[in-house]
Coordinates of C-alpha atoms in Angstrom, one line a residue:
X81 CA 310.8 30.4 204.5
X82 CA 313.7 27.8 204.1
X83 CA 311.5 24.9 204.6
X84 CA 309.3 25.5 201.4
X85 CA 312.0 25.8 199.2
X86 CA 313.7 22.3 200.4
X87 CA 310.2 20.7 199.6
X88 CA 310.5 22.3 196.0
X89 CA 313.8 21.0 195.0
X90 CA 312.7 17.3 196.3
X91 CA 312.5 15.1 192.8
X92 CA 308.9 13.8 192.2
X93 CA 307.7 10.5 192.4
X94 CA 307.7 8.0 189.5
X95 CA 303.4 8.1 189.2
X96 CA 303.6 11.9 189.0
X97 CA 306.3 12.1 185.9
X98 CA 305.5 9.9 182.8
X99 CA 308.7 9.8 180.1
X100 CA 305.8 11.1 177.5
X101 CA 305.1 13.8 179.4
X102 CA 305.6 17.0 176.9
X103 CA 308.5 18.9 177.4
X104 CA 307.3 22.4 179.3
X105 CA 308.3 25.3 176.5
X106 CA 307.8 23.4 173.8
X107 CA 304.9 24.0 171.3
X108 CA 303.1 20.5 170.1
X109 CA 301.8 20.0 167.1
X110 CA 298.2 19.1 166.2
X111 CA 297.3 15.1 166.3
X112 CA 296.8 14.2 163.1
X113 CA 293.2 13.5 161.6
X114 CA 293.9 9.8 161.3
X115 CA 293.9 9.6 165.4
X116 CA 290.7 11.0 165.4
X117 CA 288.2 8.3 167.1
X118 CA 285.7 7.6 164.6
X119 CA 282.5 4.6 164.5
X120 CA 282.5 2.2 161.5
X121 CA 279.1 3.6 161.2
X122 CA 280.2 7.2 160.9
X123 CA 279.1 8.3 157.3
X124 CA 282.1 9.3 155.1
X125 CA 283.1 12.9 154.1
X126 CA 281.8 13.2 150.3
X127 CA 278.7 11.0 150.7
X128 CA 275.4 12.9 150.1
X129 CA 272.8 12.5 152.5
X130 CA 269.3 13.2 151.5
X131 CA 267.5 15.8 153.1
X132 CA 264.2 14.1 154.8
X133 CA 262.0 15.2 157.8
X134 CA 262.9 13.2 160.9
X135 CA 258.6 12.9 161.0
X136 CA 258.2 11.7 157.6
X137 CA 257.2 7.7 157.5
X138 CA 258.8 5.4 154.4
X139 CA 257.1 2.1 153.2
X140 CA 257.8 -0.8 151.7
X141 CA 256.7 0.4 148.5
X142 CA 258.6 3.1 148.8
X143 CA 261.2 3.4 145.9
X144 CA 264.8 3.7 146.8
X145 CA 267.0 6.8 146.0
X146 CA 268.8 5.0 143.3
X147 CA 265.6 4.6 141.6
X148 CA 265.6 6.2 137.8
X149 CA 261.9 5.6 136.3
X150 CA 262.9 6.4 132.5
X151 CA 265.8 3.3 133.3
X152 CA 263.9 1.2 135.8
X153 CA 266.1 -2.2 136.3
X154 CA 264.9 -5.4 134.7
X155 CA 261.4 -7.0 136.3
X156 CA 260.5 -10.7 137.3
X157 CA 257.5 -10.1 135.5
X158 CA 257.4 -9.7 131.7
X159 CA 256.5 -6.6 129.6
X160 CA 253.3 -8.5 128.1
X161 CA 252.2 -9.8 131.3
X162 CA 251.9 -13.3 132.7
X163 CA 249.7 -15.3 130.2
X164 CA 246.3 -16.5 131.7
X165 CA 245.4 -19.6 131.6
X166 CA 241.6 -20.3 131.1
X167 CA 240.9 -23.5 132.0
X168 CA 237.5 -24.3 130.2
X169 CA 234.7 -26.4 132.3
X170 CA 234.1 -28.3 128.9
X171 CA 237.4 -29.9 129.1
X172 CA 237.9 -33.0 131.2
X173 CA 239.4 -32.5 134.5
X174 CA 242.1 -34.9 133.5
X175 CA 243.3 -32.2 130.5
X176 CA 242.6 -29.1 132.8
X177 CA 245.0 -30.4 135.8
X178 CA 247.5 -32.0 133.2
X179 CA 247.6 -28.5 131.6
X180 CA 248.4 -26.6 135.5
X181 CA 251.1 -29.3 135.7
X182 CA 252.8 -28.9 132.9
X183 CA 252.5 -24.8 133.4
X184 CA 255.4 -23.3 135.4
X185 CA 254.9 -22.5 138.9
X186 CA 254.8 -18.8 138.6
X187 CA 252.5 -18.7 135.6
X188 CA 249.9 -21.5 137.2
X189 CA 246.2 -19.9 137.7
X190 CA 244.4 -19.1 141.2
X191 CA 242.5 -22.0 142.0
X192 CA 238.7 -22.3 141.8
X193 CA 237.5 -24.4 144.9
X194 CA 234.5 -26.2 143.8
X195 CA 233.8 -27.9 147.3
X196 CA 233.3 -26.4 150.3
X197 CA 234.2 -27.5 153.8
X198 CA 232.5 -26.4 157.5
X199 CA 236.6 -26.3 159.4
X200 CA 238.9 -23.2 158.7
X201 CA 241.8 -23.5 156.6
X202 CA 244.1 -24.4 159.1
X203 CA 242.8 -27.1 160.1
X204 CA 241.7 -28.4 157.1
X205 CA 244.9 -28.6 155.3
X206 CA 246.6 -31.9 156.5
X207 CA 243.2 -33.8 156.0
X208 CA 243.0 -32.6 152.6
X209 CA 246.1 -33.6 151.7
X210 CA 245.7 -37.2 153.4
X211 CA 242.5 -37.7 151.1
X212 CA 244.7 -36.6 148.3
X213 CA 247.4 -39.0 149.5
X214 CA 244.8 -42.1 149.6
X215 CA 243.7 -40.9 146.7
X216 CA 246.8 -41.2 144.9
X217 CA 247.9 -44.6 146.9
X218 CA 244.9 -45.8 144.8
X219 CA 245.9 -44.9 141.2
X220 CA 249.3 -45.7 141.9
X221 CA 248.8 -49.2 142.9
X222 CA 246.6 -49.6 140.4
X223 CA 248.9 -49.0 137.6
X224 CA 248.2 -45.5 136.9
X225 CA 251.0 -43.8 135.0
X226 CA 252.8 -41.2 137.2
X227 CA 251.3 -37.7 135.2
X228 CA 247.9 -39.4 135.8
X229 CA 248.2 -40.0 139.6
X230 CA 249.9 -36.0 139.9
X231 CA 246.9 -34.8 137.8
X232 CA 244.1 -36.9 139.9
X233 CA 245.8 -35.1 143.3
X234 CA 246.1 -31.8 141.8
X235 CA 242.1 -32.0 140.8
X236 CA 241.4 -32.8 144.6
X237 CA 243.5 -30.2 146.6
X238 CA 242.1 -27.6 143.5
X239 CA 238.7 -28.1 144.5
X240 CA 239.5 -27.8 148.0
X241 CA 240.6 -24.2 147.6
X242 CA 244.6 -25.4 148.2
X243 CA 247.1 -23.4 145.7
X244 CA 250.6 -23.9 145.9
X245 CA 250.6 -27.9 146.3
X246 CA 253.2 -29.8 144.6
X247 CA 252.5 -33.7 144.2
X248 CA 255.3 -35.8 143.9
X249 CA 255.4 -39.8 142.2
X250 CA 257.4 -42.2 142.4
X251 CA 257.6 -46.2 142.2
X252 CA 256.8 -46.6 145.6
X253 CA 256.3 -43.0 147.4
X254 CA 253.7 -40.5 147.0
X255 CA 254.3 -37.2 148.8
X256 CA 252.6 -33.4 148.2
X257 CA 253.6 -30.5 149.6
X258 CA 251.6 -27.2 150.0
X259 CA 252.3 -23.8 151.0
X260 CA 249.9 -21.1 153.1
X261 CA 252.2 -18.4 151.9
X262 CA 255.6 -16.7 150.8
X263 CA 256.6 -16.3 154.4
X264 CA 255.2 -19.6 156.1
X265 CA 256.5 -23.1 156.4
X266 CA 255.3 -25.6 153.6
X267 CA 252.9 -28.8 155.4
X268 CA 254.8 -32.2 153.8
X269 CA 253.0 -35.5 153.8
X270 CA 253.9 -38.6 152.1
X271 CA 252.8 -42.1 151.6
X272 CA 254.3 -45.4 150.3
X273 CA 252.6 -47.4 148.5
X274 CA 253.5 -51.4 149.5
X275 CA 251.0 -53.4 147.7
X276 CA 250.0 -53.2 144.1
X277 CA 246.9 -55.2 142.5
X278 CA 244.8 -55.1 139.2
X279 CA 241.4 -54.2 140.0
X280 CA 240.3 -51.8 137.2
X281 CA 237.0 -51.6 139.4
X282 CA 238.4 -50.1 141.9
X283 CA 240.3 -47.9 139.7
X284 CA 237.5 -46.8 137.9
X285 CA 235.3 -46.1 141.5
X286 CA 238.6 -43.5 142.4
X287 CA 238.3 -41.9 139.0
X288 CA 234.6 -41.4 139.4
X289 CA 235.4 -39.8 143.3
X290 CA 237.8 -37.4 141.8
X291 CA 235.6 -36.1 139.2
X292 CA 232.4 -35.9 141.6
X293 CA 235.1 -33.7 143.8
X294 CA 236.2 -31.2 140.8
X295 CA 232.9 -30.9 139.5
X296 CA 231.1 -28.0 140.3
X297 CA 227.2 -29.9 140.3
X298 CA 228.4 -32.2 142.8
X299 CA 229.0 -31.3 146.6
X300 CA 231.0 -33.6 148.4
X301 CA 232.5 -32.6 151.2
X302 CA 235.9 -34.0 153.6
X303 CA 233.5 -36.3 155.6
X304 CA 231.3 -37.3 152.5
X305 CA 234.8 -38.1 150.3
X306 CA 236.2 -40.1 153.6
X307 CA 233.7 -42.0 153.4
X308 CA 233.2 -42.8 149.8
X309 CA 236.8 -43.8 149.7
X310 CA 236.2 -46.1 152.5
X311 CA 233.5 -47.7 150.7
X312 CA 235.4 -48.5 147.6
X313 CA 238.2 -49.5 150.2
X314 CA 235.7 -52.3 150.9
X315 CA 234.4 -53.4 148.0
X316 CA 235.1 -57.2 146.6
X317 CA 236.4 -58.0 143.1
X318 CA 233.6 -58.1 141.0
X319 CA 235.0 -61.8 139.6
X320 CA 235.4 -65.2 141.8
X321 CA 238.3 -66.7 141.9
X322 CA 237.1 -70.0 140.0
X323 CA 236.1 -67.4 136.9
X324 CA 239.8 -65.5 137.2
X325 CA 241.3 -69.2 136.9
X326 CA 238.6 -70.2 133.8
X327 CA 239.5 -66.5 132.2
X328 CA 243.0 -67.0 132.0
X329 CA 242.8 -70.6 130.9
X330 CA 240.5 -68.7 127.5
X331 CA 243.1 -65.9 127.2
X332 CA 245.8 -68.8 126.7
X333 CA 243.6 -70.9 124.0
X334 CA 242.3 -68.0 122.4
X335 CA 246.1 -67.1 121.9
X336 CA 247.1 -70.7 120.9
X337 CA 244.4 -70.6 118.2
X338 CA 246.3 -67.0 117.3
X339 CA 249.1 -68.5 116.3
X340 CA 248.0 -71.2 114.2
X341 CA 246.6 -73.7 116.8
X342 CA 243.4 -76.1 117.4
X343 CA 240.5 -77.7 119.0
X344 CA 243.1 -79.8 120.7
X345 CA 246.0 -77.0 121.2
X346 CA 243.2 -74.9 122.6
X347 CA 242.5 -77.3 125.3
X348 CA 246.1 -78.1 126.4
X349 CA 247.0 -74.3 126.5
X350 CA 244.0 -73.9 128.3
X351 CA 244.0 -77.0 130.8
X352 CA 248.4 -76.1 131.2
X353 CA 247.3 -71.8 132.2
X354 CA 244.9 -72.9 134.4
X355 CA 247.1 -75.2 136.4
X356 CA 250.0 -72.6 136.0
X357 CA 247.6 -70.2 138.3
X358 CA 246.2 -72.3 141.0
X359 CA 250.6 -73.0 141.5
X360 CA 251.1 -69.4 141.1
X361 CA 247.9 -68.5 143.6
X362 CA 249.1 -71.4 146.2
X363 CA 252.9 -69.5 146.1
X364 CA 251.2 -66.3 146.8
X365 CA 249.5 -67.6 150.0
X366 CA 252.8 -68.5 151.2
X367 CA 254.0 -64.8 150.6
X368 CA 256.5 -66.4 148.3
X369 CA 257.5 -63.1 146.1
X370 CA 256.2 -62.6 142.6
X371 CA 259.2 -64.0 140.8
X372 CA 258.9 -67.3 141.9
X373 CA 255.3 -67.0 141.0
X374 CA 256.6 -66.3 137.6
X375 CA 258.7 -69.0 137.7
X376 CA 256.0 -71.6 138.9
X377 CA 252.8 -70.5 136.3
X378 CA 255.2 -70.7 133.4
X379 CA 256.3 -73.9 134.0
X380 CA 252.9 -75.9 132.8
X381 CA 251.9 -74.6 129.6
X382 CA 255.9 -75.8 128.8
X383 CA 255.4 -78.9 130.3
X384 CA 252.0 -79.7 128.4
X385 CA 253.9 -78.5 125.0
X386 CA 256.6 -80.6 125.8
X387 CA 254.4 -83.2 126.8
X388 CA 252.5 -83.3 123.6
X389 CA 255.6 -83.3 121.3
X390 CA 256.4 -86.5 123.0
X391 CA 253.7 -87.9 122.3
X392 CA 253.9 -87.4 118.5
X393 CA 250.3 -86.4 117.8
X394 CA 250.0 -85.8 113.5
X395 CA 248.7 -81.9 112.9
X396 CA 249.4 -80.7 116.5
X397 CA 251.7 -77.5 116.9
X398 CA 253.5 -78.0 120.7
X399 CA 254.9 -74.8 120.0
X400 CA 251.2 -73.4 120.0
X401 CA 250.3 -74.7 123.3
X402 CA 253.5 -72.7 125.4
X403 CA 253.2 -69.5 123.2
X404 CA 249.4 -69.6 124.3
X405 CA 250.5 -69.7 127.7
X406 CA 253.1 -67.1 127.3
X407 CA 250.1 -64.8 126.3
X408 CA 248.6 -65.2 130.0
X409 CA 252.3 -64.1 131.6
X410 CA 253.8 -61.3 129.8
X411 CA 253.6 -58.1 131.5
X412 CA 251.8 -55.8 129.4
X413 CA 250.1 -53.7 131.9
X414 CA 253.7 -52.7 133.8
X415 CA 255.7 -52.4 130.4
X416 CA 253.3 -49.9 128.9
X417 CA 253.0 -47.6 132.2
X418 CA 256.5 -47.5 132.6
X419 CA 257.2 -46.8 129.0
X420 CA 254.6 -44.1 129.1
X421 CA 256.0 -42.7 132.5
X422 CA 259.5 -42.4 130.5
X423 CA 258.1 -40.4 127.6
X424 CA 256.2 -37.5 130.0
X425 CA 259.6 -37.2 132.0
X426 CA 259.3 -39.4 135.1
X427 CA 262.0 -41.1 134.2
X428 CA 262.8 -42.5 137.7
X429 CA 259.2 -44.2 137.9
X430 CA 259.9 -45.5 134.6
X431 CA 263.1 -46.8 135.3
X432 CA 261.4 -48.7 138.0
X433 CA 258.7 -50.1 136.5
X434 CA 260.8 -50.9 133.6
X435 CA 263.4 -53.4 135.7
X436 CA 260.3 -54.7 137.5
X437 CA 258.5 -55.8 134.1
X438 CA 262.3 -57.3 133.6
X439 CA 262.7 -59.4 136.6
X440 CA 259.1 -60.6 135.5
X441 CA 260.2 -61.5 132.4
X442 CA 263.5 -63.3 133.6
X443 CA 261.3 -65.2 135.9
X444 CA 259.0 -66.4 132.6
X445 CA 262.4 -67.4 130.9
X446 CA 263.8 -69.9 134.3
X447 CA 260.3 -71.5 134.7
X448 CA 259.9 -72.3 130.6
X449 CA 263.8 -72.7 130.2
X450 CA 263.9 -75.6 132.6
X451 CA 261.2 -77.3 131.0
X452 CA 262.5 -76.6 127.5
X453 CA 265.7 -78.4 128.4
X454 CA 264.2 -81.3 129.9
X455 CA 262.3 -81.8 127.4
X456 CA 265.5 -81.1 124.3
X457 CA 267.3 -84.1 126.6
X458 CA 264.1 -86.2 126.2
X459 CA 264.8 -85.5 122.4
X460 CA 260.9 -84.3 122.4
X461 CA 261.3 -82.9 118.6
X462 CA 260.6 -78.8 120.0
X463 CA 261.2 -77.6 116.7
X464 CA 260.3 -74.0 115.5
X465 CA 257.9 -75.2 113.1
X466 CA 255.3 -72.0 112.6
X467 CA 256.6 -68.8 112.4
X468 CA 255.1 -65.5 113.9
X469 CA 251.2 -64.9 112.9
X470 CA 252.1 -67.7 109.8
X471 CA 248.2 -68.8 109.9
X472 CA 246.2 -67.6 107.5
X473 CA 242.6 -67.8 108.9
X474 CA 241.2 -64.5 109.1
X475 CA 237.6 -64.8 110.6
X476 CA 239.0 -67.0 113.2
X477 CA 242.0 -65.1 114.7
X478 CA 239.6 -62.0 114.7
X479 CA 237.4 -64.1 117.0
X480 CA 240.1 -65.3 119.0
X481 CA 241.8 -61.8 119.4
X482 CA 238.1 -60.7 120.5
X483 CA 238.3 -64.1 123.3
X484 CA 242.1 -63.2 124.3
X485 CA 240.4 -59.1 124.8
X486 CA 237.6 -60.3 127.0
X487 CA 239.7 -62.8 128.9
X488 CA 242.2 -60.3 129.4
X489 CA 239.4 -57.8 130.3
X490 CA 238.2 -60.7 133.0
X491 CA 241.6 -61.0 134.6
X492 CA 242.3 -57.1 134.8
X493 CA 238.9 -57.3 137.0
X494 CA 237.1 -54.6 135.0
X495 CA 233.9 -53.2 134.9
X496 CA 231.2 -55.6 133.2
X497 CA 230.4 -52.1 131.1
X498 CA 233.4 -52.0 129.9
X499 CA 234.3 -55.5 128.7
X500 CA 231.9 -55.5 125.6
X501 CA 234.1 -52.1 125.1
X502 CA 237.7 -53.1 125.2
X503 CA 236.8 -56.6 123.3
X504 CA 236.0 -54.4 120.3
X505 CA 239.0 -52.4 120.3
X506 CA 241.1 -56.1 120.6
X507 CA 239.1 -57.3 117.8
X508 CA 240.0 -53.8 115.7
X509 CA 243.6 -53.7 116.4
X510 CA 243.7 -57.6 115.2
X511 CA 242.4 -56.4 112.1
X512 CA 244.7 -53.7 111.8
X513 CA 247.4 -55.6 112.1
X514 CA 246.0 -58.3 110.0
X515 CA 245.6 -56.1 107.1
X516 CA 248.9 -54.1 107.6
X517 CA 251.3 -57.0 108.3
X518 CA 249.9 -59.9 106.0
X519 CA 248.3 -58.1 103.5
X520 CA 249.9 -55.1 103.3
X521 CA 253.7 -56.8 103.8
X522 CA 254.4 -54.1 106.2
X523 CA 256.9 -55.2 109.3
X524 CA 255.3 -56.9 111.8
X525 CA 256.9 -53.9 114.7
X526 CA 255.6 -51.3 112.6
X527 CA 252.3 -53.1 112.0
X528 CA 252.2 -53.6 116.0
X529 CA 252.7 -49.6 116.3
X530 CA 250.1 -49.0 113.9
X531 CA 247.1 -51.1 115.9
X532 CA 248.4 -50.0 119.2
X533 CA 248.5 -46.5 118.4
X534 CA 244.8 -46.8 117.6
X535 CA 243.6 -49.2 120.3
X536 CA 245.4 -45.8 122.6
X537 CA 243.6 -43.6 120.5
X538 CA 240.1 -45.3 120.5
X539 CA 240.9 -45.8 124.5
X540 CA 241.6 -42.0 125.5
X541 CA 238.3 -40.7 123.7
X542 CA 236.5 -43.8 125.5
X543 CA 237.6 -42.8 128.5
X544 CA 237.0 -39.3 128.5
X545 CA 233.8 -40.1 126.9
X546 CA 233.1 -41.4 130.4
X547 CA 235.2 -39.0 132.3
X548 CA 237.0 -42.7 134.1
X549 CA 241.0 -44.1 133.4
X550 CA 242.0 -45.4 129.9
X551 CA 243.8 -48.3 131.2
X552 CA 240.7 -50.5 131.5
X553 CA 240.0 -49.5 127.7
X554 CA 243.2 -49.5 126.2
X555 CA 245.3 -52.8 128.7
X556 CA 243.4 -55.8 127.4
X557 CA 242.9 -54.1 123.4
X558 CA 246.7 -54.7 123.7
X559 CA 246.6 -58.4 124.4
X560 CA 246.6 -59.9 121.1
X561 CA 249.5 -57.4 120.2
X562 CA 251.8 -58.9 122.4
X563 CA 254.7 -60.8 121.6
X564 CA 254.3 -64.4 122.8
X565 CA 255.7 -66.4 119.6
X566 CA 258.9 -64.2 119.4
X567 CA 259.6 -65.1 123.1
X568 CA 258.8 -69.0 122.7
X569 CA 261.0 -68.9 119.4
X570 CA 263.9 -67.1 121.2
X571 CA 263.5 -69.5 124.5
X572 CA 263.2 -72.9 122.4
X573 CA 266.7 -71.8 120.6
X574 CA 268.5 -70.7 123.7
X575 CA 267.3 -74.4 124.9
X576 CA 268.9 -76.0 122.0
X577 CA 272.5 -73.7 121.9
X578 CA 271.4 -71.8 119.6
X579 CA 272.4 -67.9 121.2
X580 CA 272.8 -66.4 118.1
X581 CA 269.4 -67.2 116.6
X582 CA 267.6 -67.3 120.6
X583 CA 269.1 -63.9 121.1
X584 CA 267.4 -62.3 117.8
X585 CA 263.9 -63.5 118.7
X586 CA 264.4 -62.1 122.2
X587 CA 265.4 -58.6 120.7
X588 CA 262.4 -58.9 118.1
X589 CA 260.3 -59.7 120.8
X590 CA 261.6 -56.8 122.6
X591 CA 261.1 -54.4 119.8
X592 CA 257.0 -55.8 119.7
X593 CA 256.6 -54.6 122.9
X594 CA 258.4 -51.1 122.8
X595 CA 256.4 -50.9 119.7
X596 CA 253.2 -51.6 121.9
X597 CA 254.0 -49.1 124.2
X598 CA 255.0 -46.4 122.0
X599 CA 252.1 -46.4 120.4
X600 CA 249.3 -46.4 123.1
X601 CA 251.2 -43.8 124.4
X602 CA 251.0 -42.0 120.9
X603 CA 247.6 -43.0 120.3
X604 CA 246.5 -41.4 123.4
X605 CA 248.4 -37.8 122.8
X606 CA 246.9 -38.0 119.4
X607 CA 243.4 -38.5 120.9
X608 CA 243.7 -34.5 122.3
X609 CA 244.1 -33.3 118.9
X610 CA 239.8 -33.9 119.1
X611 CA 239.7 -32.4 122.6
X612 CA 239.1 -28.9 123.5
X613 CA 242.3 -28.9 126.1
X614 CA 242.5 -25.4 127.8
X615 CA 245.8 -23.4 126.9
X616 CA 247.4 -20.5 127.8
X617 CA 245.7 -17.2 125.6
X618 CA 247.5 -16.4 123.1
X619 CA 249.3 -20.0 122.7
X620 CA 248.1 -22.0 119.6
X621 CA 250.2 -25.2 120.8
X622 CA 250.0 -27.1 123.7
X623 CA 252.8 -27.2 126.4
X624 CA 255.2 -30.2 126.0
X625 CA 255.2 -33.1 128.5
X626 CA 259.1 -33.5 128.2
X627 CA 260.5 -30.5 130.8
X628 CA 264.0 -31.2 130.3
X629 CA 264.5 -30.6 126.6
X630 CA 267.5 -33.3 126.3
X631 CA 269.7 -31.2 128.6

């Protein structure tokens, strides 16, 4: 019995006593309900949980809990519904597309494919939007404005049944995206465009493509709009070479004669333009970039006016001959579309087109500057004898102004359907002009506004008349318009250190042509007052082009 009790009184080992063991005796109190273990997903005391059956299925469309009907929180959708827009067949598909782009993306109608194709849609998709993209390579280089190109490629991927697609111009890069759905990822294409020319053929072929494609009467499908566009691809300028050389050598003696010119001024203008573009065609087949070209075809004209005020000849206006060839060089085409691409909001592709019809124009000034002063240290009398439009022979500048058109019209390498066309409208601008500036006493810019607002006005119906572009109807109308004299003036005195003087006849020259351009453009938004454009219901105005609203 001893043995036991020596094993009880033997202390125990440090792994069977802890220092927190409780004290034996001594009542413990409850932990307290902070110790309690809990999950951060353990639903708080207070909360009310709503009774449901564990069987019962919810949906999406399903309203939540916190869902009040009589206070129902504020939808995407308006009260009044989203407003429809009908998009009449009677309206030109340039007016229908323009109206979906300048619609908001939620608000744009369900497309209407009026083409069909044999492949699904999955596989359809990127070739549809590489015809757009050729498609839009097309206008682009032609010197389509921005909004036109967008509203050609809209018209295509609408007829092929594509929703969602969202075009994209620039200078140089055409790109469209388009997506399936909500949930998918969008298919992205692009294209640059590295070559431009002016072949209004051309243009006019792509134009007649697109509206084959969005009409309903005509089926055309992938394969047969491949191949259509690889046809026009193909064709040749409708013009030689030797007749592009003759026409310019006409525009620049019809624009001689303009300005107050003769037999004799007509010929050295002409014989000095057409030397100017052989030079100018020999620099191009040495890929030497267009502003040396620039700089070589304005160098002639300058050098035969120079050359004739040397040799003293009684009655003969030097001054004529270079402003004649002038005529032949300044941009028009490039300072009207980039003009117009600033006023409907692409104001990057204007801003590039704008510096481009700048370097241009700097590359005029070196070639006719250089001559100018050689021929002010040859002490060749270049005096500013004439003034702008100071002739005053009216049945002969309106036949010239009809000469410079269809030259113009020649060089542009238009239709030969159109050219009897666009001479007209030259001819009626001149006499608009005419009657407002030396008849009327109205400011020669405003007077240039005036006629180019309706040569853009007459162009636009012309053109949708014919469901083609308004470039080939409205670019040469503008050729007698332009500002040739004011640039020779503003030149000659910069030769002779005159900056002040030189520097004013630039800025009027300047204000000519934004005066040109601001008024085809206004001309041709004027013409849609006499179109049936399709609208929204319920909107008596038409949407704005300008998206920003100045901030």
């Amino acid at each position: 019995m001893a043995e036991p009790e020596e094993e009880d009184r033997k202390p125990q080992s440090d792994e069977a006593h802890s220092a927190f063991t409780p004290v034996g005796g001594v009542d413990q109190a409850a932990p307290p309900e902070e110790d309690h273990p809990s999950s951060e997903f353990t639903i708080p005391s207070g909360l009310r949980i709503p009774q449901t059956h564990e069987d019962t299925e919810s949906s999406a469309f399903t309203p939540p809990e916190t869902y009040d009907s009589r206070q129902p929180p504020p939808h995407f959708t308006p009260p009044t519904g989203i407003p429809v827009v009908r998009l009449v067949k009677e309206a030109p598909w340039q007016d229908r597309m323009r109206t979906i782009l300048r619609t908001p993306v939620a608000e744009r109608p369900a497309p209407e494919p009026t083409q069909k194709h044999e492949d699904d849609e999955g596989r359809a998709v990127p070739r549809v939007l590489d015809l757009t993209l050729r498609i839009g390579e097309l206008l682009l280089a032609g010197g389509e404005g921005a909004e036109d190109v967008e509203a050609a490629m809209f018209a295509v991927t609408h007829s092929y049944g594509l929703d969602r697609c969202e075009p994209n111009v620039t200078f140089t890069l055409i790109a469209i995206s388009y997506q399936p759905s909500l949930v998918d990822d969008p298919v992205t294409a692009s294209r640059t465009v590295r070559r431009r020319g002016t072949d209004y053929t051309r243009l006019s072929a792509v134009y007649r493509l697109v509206d084959d494609i969005s009409s309903e009467e005509v089926d055309i499908s992938l394969e047969e709009a491949y191949r259509r566009l690889a046809d026009l691809r193909r064709n040749r300028h409708p013009y030689p070479g030797w007749a592009l050389t003759a026409a310019a050598g006409l525009l620049a003696g019809s624009a001689s004669v303009l300005v107050g010119g003769d037999v004799l001024v007509f010929v050295a203008a002409a014989l000095g333009a057409m030397l100017g573009d052989r030079l100018a065609w020999l620099c191009a087949g040495r890929g030497l970039p267009e502003f040396y070209q620039f700089v070589v075809a304005a160098m002639p004209p300058a050098a035969m006016g120079v050359a004739i005020s040397l040799l003293d000849l009684p009655d003969v206006k030097a001054s004529a001959v270079i402003t004649g060839g002038l005529f032949a060089l300044i941009p028009g085409r490039a300072l009207v579309a980039g003009v117009q691409d600033g006023l409907t909001g692409y104001y990057i592709t204007a801003a590039a087109r704008l510096l481009e019809v700048g370097y241009l124009i700097v590359g005029i000034v070196c070639g006719v500057l250089m001559v100018l002063y050689l021929g002010v240290t040859l002490d060749a009398g270049l005096n500013p004898e004439t003034s702008i439009h100071s002739s005053d022979r009216p049945l002969i500048q309106i036949l010239a102004s009809m000469s410079l058109s269809l030259a113009f019209a020649i060089l542009l390498q238009q239709e030969r359907s159109t050219v009897l066309l666009v001479t007209l409208n030259g001819g009626v601008a001149w006499i608009v002009f005419g009657a407002l500036a030396r008849t009327g006493g109205i400011s020669p810019v405003a007077a240039t506004a005036v006629a180019a607002g309706l040569v853009g006005l007459f162009g636009q119906l012309l053109s949708r008349y014919r469901f083609a572009s308004a470039l080939p109807y409205v670019t040469a109308a503008i050729g007698p318009l332009l500002p040739g004299s004011a640039t020779y003036f503003g030149l000659l005195e910069i030769a002779r250190n005159n900056l002040n003087p030189g520097l004013a006849s630039l800025s009027k020259a300047a204000a000519l042509a934004l005066a040109i351009a601001i008024g085809v453009n206004l001309g041709g938004e004027l013409s849609r007052l006499f179109l049936k454009a399709p609208r929204p219901e319920g909107q008596k105005a038409r949407r704005a082009a300008k998206r920003t609203r100045g901030f």
